[in-house]
Amino acid sequence: MFANINADGPEAMTVCSGLFMKHFERPIPPCTIVPVHLFVGHERRLLEVARSRHYTGMTLISKHACSKQVAGLEGRWHRSLAKRIISRSAIPIQAGPFFDTRFIEPNNISHMLMDIIPLCLHVQSAGGDVKFIFRPLQPRFRELLSYFGIEPLCTYRPIIGQQYMFRLSRQLAQYDFDHEIDIPFYNFTGEVYSPFIECRNNREKIFLSRRGARSLRNESEVNSFLEDRGYHIFYPEEHSISEQISIMQSAEDVVAIHGAAMAFLALNDRIRTLVELLPPNVYHDHFPLALGHKVESYFQLVPSFDDNVQFAGWQAILKCKQQPFSVDIGQLRLALESAGN
C-alpha cells in the first residue's frame, strides 16, 4: 500500500496512491507529571498535572479536499450573515497544498503560540510551498506569525487543494486533531520552538503584569513588594512581539498574572520559578500543562475559590476572570520563600 521515498529514520516520508499522502509520523514526548504548588486562601495543595490522554505519536497526512469554515460564524448581524454566505457560497480559492487553521479560534496570543503556530511549524517541516489559511487577523497576530516565517492567507472563502491534517495515535488507534482536545497542541509537538530559543547568560526576575481587565487593585503594593526582591515590572503591550520574546527568554524567575502573554515562556529554555496569579474563583491548568516541563518550581495562587462559579458556566467564570482583583501578599511571600527566592 505504501512506498517509502526516504526510509532513513522514523520521520521518513511515505506516499499512498489512494486517498491520502502520509508525510511523517513523529513520537510524542512521554506524558510527564508536573508538580504544582497551589495556594487557595490559607490552604495549600500539591497538584500533579498531566495530559488527560496518553498519545504516542503524531502523523501529518494530506488529501485533496475543499475546506470551509463552518464554526464561529454565528449571529444575526449583517457581518455574520456576510461571513456565512462567503464561507458557504463564494467561489473556492485554488490553493495547492494548504493548512487550514480556521477551526481553531486565534482569539489571543496564547492560542496562537500554544495551538496554531506549533502545528504550522510542523507543516513547514514537511517542505514545499504551503498556504496557511487564517481568519482575518489583528496586526499583532500577523507580527507574531511573521516572526516564525509564516505568511497567512486570511479569508472566509472555501479553499481547494491538497489539505494537510494531523492525526494522533494511541497504540493502533487514530484520532483527528480538532478543537475538542482541550489541551494545548504544543503538548504534542515536542520542542518545536527549539530553533527559536536563545539561551541567555544574563537571567532576570520578571513580573508580568496587566492593565485593564484582570489588573491588580493593589498594584502599587505588589510592585513595591516584588521590586524590593529584584523583580522588573513588565507590561507586554508596551513592547513589540520580538521585544516580548526577548524579555521572556531572559527570565529566570517569573511572577505573572494569568493571561495570554505567559505563552511567550514557551520560548524560554528553562525557568527556575514561576508564580501564576489567578483571580478569585478562577482556576486553569493550561499553563502548567504547557510550560510545566520547563519550570523547576511552579506555584499557582488563588485568593479565594467558590466552585459554584465553575458549575455556573463560562459566563460566570468570565465575569470573575476579567475583574480587577487583589493579590494576597502573604500568599505571594510564602510562595517565593518556599521556592527559596
PDB file of C-alpha atoms in Angstrom, residues 108-287:
ATOM      1  CA  ASN A 108      -5.352  35.737  21.801  1.00  0.00           C
ATOM      2  CA  ILE A 109      -1.580  35.347  21.649  1.00  0.00           C
ATOM      3  CA  SER A 110      -1.656  32.242  23.840  1.00  0.00           C
ATOM      4  CA  HIS A 111      -3.865  30.318  21.414  1.00  0.00           C
ATOM      5  CA  MET A 112      -1.510  31.270  18.594  1.00  0.00           C
ATOM      6  CA  LEU A 113       1.626  30.157  20.463  1.00  0.00           C
ATOM      7  CA  MET A 114       0.145  27.117  22.203  1.00  0.00           C
ATOM      8  CA  ASP A 115      -2.101  25.749  19.457  1.00  0.00           C
ATOM      9  CA  ILE A 116      -1.746  27.174  15.964  1.00  0.00           C
ATOM     10  CA  ILE A 117       1.914  28.059  15.394  1.00  0.00           C
ATOM     11  CA  PRO A 118       3.334  24.690  16.593  1.00  0.00           C
ATOM     12  CA  LEU A 119       1.160  22.920  14.017  1.00  0.00           C
ATOM     13  CA  CYS A 120       2.146  25.372  11.288  1.00  0.00           C
ATOM     14  CA  LEU A 121       5.842  24.811  12.053  1.00  0.00           C
ATOM     15  CA  HIS A 122       5.344  21.067  11.732  1.00  0.00           C
ATOM     16  CA  VAL A 123       3.639  21.553   8.374  1.00  0.00           C
ATOM     17  CA  GLN A 124       6.542  23.752   7.271  1.00  0.00           C
ATOM     18  CA  SER A 125       8.968  20.969   8.193  1.00  0.00           C
ATOM     19  CA  ALA A 126       7.304  18.707   5.623  1.00  0.00           C
ATOM     20  CA  GLY A 127       8.674  21.027   2.927  1.00  0.00           C
ATOM     21  CA  GLY A 128       7.100  22.564  -0.137  1.00  0.00           C
ATOM     22  CA  ASP A 129       5.171  25.754  -0.748  1.00  0.00           C
ATOM     23  CA  VAL A 130       2.235  25.525   1.681  1.00  0.00           C
ATOM     24  CA  LYS A 131      -0.518  28.115   2.112  1.00  0.00           C
ATOM     25  CA  PHE A 132      -1.568  28.796   5.713  1.00  0.00           C
ATOM     26  CA  ILE A 133      -5.263  29.702   5.869  1.00  0.00           C
ATOM     27  CA  PHE A 134      -6.479  32.010   8.662  1.00  0.00           C
ATOM     28  CA  ARG A 135      -9.476  34.082   9.555  1.00  0.00           C
ATOM     29  CA  PRO A 136      -8.823  37.845   9.287  1.00  0.00           C
ATOM     30  CA  LEU A 137      -6.106  38.677  11.827  1.00  0.00           C
ATOM     31  CA  GLN A 138      -5.173  41.587  14.048  1.00  0.00           C
ATOM     32  CA  PRO A 139      -1.818  43.287  13.302  1.00  0.00           C
ATOM     33  CA  ARG A 140      -0.208  41.766  16.435  1.00  0.00           C
ATOM     34  CA  PHE A 141      -1.113  38.260  15.232  1.00  0.00           C
ATOM     35  CA  ARG A 142       0.442  38.969  11.845  1.00  0.00           C
ATOM     36  CA  GLU A 143       3.572  40.284  13.565  1.00  0.00           C
ATOM     37  CA  LEU A 144       3.813  37.086  15.607  1.00  0.00           C
ATOM     38  CA  LEU A 145       3.377  34.830  12.560  1.00  0.00           C
ATOM     39  CA  SER A 146       5.995  36.837  10.677  1.00  0.00           C
ATOM     40  CA  TYR A 147       8.499  36.177  13.491  1.00  0.00           C
ATOM     41  CA  PHE A 148       8.201  32.451  12.710  1.00  0.00           C
ATOM     42  CA  GLY A 149       8.241  32.900   8.939  1.00  0.00           C
ATOM     43  CA  ILE A 150       4.535  32.071   8.488  1.00  0.00           C
ATOM     44  CA  GLU A 151       2.690  34.053   5.795  1.00  0.00           C
ATOM     45  CA  PRO A 152      -1.101  33.881   6.405  1.00  0.00           C
ATOM     46  CA  LEU A 153      -3.776  33.820   3.728  1.00  0.00           C
ATOM     47  CA  CYS A 154      -6.754  35.412   5.502  1.00  0.00           C
ATOM     48  CA  THR A 155     -10.153  34.612   4.038  1.00  0.00           C
ATOM     49  CA  TYR A 156     -13.612  33.195   4.746  1.00  0.00           C
ATOM     50  CA  ARG A 157     -13.805  31.649   1.262  1.00  0.00           C
ATOM     51  CA  PRO A 158     -13.613  27.883   0.698  1.00  0.00           C
ATOM     52  CA  ILE A 159     -10.158  26.519  -0.140  1.00  0.00           C
ATOM     53  CA  ILE A 160      -9.487  23.707  -2.611  1.00  0.00           C
ATOM     54  CA  GLY A 161      -6.225  21.815  -2.812  1.00  0.00           C
ATOM     55  CA  GLN A 162      -4.103  19.236  -1.028  1.00  0.00           C
ATOM     56  CA  GLN A 163      -5.139  19.786   2.595  1.00  0.00           C
ATOM     57  CA  TYR A 164      -2.725  18.944   5.415  1.00  0.00           C
ATOM     58  CA  MET A 165      -4.202  17.322   8.538  1.00  0.00           C
ATOM     59  CA  PHE A 166      -2.883  15.867  11.786  1.00  0.00           C
ATOM     60  CA  ARG A 167      -3.734  12.574  13.455  1.00  0.00           C
ATOM     61  CA  LEU A 168      -2.882  11.448  16.974  1.00  0.00           C
ATOM     62  CA  SER A 169      -2.128   7.787  17.573  1.00  0.00           C
ATOM     63  CA  ARG A 170      -2.530   5.651  20.663  1.00  0.00           C
ATOM     64  CA  GLN A 171      -1.421   2.092  20.001  1.00  0.00           C
ATOM     65  CA  LEU A 172      -3.134   1.301  16.661  1.00  0.00           C
ATOM     66  CA  ALA A 173      -5.958   3.816  17.116  1.00  0.00           C
ATOM     67  CA  GLN A 174      -6.005   7.154  15.255  1.00  0.00           C
ATOM     68  CA  TYR A 175      -7.715  10.387  16.320  1.00  0.00           C
ATOM     69  CA  ASP A 176      -8.220  13.624  14.395  1.00  0.00           C
ATOM     70  CA  PHE A 177      -6.680  16.800  15.764  1.00  0.00           C
ATOM     71  CA  ASP A 178      -9.596  19.126  16.357  1.00  0.00           C
ATOM     72  CA  HIS A 179     -10.886  21.757  18.779  1.00  0.00           C
ATOM     73  CA  GLU A 180     -12.392  19.116  21.074  1.00  0.00           C
ATOM     74  CA  ILE A 181      -8.954  18.421  22.590  1.00  0.00           C
ATOM     75  CA  ASP A 182      -8.884  20.886  25.494  1.00  0.00           C
ATOM     76  CA  ILE A 183      -5.097  20.744  25.928  1.00  0.00           C
ATOM     77  CA  PRO A 184      -2.525  22.988  24.218  1.00  0.00           C
ATOM     78  CA  PHE A 185      -1.461  21.366  20.950  1.00  0.00           C
ATOM     79  CA  TYR A 186       2.060  22.448  21.952  1.00  0.00           C
ATOM     80  CA  ASN A 187       1.965  19.384  24.265  1.00  0.00           C
ATOM     81  CA  PHE A 188       2.047  17.079  21.236  1.00  0.00           C
ATOM     82  CA  THR A 189       4.676  18.817  19.116  1.00  0.00           C
ATOM     83  CA  GLY A 190       7.773  18.305  21.276  1.00  0.00           C
ATOM     84  CA  GLU A 191      10.375  21.054  21.326  1.00  0.00           C
ATOM     85  CA  VAL A 192       9.017  22.627  18.158  1.00  0.00           C
ATOM     86  CA  TYR A 193      10.336  26.024  19.288  1.00  0.00           C
ATOM     87  CA  SER A 194      13.931  24.834  19.786  1.00  0.00           C
ATOM     88  CA  PRO A 195      15.273  26.647  16.672  1.00  0.00           C
ATOM     89  CA  PHE A 196      13.872  29.922  18.035  1.00  0.00           C
ATOM     90  CA  ILE A 197      15.161  29.648  21.622  1.00  0.00           C
ATOM     91  CA  GLU A 198      18.197  31.736  22.535  1.00  0.00           C
ATOM     92  CA  CYS A 199      19.983  30.786  25.749  1.00  0.00           C
ATOM     93  CA  ARG A 200      20.707  33.928  27.757  1.00  0.00           C
ATOM     94  CA  ASN A 201      23.593  34.344  30.176  1.00  0.00           C
ATOM     95  CA  ASN A 202      22.086  37.344  31.952  1.00  0.00           C
ATOM     96  CA  ARG A 203      18.961  35.958  33.618  1.00  0.00           C
ATOM     97  CA  GLU A 204      16.429  38.242  35.284  1.00  0.00           C
ATOM     98  CA  LYS A 205      13.450  38.323  37.600  1.00  0.00           C
ATOM     99  CA  ILE A 206      10.309  39.445  35.763  1.00  0.00           C
ATOM    100  CA  PHE A 207       6.846  40.450  36.975  1.00  0.00           C
ATOM    101  CA  LEU A 208       4.437  40.035  34.055  1.00  0.00           C
ATOM    102  CA  SER A 209       1.675  42.498  34.962  1.00  0.00           C
ATOM    103  CA  ARG A 210      -1.537  43.692  33.313  1.00  0.00           C
ATOM    104  CA  ARG A 211      -3.632  46.819  32.835  1.00  0.00           C
ATOM    105  CA  GLY A 212      -7.388  46.965  32.271  1.00  0.00           C
ATOM    106  CA  ALA A 213      -9.199  43.637  32.605  1.00  0.00           C
ATOM    107  CA  ARG A 214      -7.672  41.401  35.300  1.00  0.00           C
ATOM    108  CA  SER A 215      -5.433  44.198  36.581  1.00  0.00           C
ATOM    109  CA  LEU A 216      -4.465  44.454  40.245  1.00  0.00           C
ATOM    110  CA  ARG A 217      -6.316  46.588  42.738  1.00  0.00           C
ATOM    111  CA  ASN A 218      -3.239  46.584  44.966  1.00  0.00           C
ATOM    112  CA  GLU A 219      -0.840  47.057  42.064  1.00  0.00           C
ATOM    113  CA  SER A 220       1.448  49.561  43.823  1.00  0.00           C
ATOM    114  CA  GLU A 221       1.753  47.260  46.864  1.00  0.00           C
ATOM    115  CA  VAL A 222       2.584  44.226  44.713  1.00  0.00           C
ATOM    116  CA  ASN A 223       5.027  46.194  42.538  1.00  0.00           C
ATOM    117  CA  SER A 224       6.831  47.535  45.591  1.00  0.00           C
ATOM    118  CA  PHE A 225       6.969  44.068  47.195  1.00  0.00           C
ATOM    119  CA  LEU A 226       8.470  42.482  44.071  1.00  0.00           C
ATOM    120  CA  GLU A 227      10.823  45.349  43.223  1.00  0.00           C
ATOM    121  CA  ASP A 228      12.309  45.023  46.710  1.00  0.00           C
ATOM    122  CA  ARG A 229      13.145  41.433  45.737  1.00  0.00           C
ATOM    123  CA  GLY A 230      14.781  42.348  42.448  1.00  0.00           C
ATOM    124  CA  TYR A 231      11.868  41.893  40.020  1.00  0.00           C
ATOM    125  CA  HIS A 232      11.447  44.102  36.946  1.00  0.00           C
ATOM    126  CA  ILE A 233       7.852  45.169  36.130  1.00  0.00           C
ATOM    127  CA  PHE A 234       6.893  44.227  32.571  1.00  0.00           C
ATOM    128  CA  TYR A 235       3.736  45.303  30.682  1.00  0.00           C
ATOM    129  CA  PRO A 236       3.589  43.375  27.365  1.00  0.00           C
ATOM    130  CA  GLU A 237       1.559  45.993  25.495  1.00  0.00           C
ATOM    131  CA  GLU A 238       4.475  48.429  25.755  1.00  0.00           C
ATOM    132  CA  HIS A 239       6.708  46.187  23.618  1.00  0.00           C
ATOM    133  CA  SER A 240       6.798  44.710  20.135  1.00  0.00           C
ATOM    134  CA  ILE A 241       6.416  40.965  19.642  1.00  0.00           C
ATOM    135  CA  SER A 242      10.177  40.457  19.179  1.00  0.00           C
ATOM    136  CA  GLU A 243      10.887  42.512  22.322  1.00  0.00           C
ATOM    137  CA  GLN A 244       8.393  40.462  24.346  1.00  0.00           C
ATOM    138  CA  ILE A 245      10.042  37.244  23.195  1.00  0.00           C
ATOM    139  CA  SER A 246      13.496  38.567  24.069  1.00  0.00           C
ATOM    140  CA  ILE A 247      12.417  39.695  27.552  1.00  0.00           C
ATOM    141  CA  MET A 248      10.687  36.407  28.334  1.00  0.00           C
ATOM    142  CA  GLN A 249      13.701  34.422  27.098  1.00  0.00           C
ATOM    143  CA  SER A 250      15.881  36.247  29.604  1.00  0.00           C
ATOM    144  CA  ALA A 251      13.555  35.499  32.548  1.00  0.00           C
ATOM    145  CA  GLU A 252      14.704  33.021  35.163  1.00  0.00           C
ATOM    146  CA  ASP A 253      12.204  33.792  37.945  1.00  0.00           C
ATOM    147  CA  VAL A 254       8.734  34.884  36.858  1.00  0.00           C
ATOM    148  CA  VAL A 255       5.675  36.172  38.682  1.00  0.00           C
ATOM    149  CA  ALA A 256       2.789  36.544  36.222  1.00  0.00           C
ATOM    150  CA  ILE A 257      -0.861  37.470  36.261  1.00  0.00           C
ATOM    151  CA  HIS A 258      -2.658  34.660  34.442  1.00  0.00           C
ATOM    152  CA  GLY A 259      -3.023  35.684  30.821  1.00  0.00           C
ATOM    153  CA  ALA A 260      -2.065  35.131  27.210  1.00  0.00           C
ATOM    154  CA  ALA A 261       1.385  36.736  27.463  1.00  0.00           C
ATOM    155  CA  MET A 262       2.570  33.837  29.640  1.00  0.00           C
ATOM    156  CA  ALA A 263       2.691  31.766  26.448  1.00  0.00           C
ATOM    157  CA  PHE A 264       5.917  33.560  25.422  1.00  0.00           C
ATOM    158  CA  LEU A 265       7.632  31.496  28.137  1.00  0.00           C
ATOM    159  CA  ALA A 266       7.424  28.560  25.713  1.00  0.00           C
ATOM    160  CA  LEU A 267      10.400  30.242  24.005  1.00  0.00           C
ATOM    161  CA  ASN A 268      12.450  30.155  27.220  1.00  0.00           C
ATOM    162  CA  ASP A 269      14.877  27.239  27.597  1.00  0.00           C
ATOM    163  CA  ARG A 270      14.406  26.930  31.382  1.00  0.00           C
ATOM    164  CA  ILE A 271      12.587  28.730  34.207  1.00  0.00           C
ATOM    165  CA  ARG A 272      13.648  28.369  37.812  1.00  0.00           C
ATOM    166  CA  THR A 273      10.476  29.708  39.467  1.00  0.00           C
ATOM    167  CA  LEU A 274       7.059  30.530  38.011  1.00  0.00           C
ATOM    168  CA  VAL A 275       4.343  32.008  40.235  1.00  0.00           C
ATOM    169  CA  GLU A 276       0.997  32.348  38.422  1.00  0.00           C
ATOM    170  CA  LEU A 277      -1.523  34.767  39.968  1.00  0.00           C
ATOM    171  CA  LEU A 278      -5.133  33.789  39.250  1.00  0.00           C
ATOM    172  CA  PRO A 279      -8.271  35.846  40.021  1.00  0.00           C
ATOM    173  CA  PRO A 280     -10.715  34.693  42.731  1.00  0.00           C
ATOM    174  CA  ASN A 281     -12.929  31.738  41.780  1.00  0.00           C
ATOM    175  CA  VAL A 282     -10.947  31.046  38.593  1.00  0.00           C
ATOM    176  CA  TYR A 283      -8.631  28.095  38.041  1.00  0.00           C
ATOM    177  CA  HIS A 284      -6.863  26.865  34.891  1.00  0.00           C
ATOM    178  CA  ASP A 285      -4.201  24.193  34.408  1.00  0.00           C
ATOM    179  CA  HIS A 286      -3.490  25.451  30.879  1.00  0.00           C
ATOM    180  CA  PHE A 287      -0.041  26.868  31.614  1.00  0.00           C
TER     181      PHE A 287
END
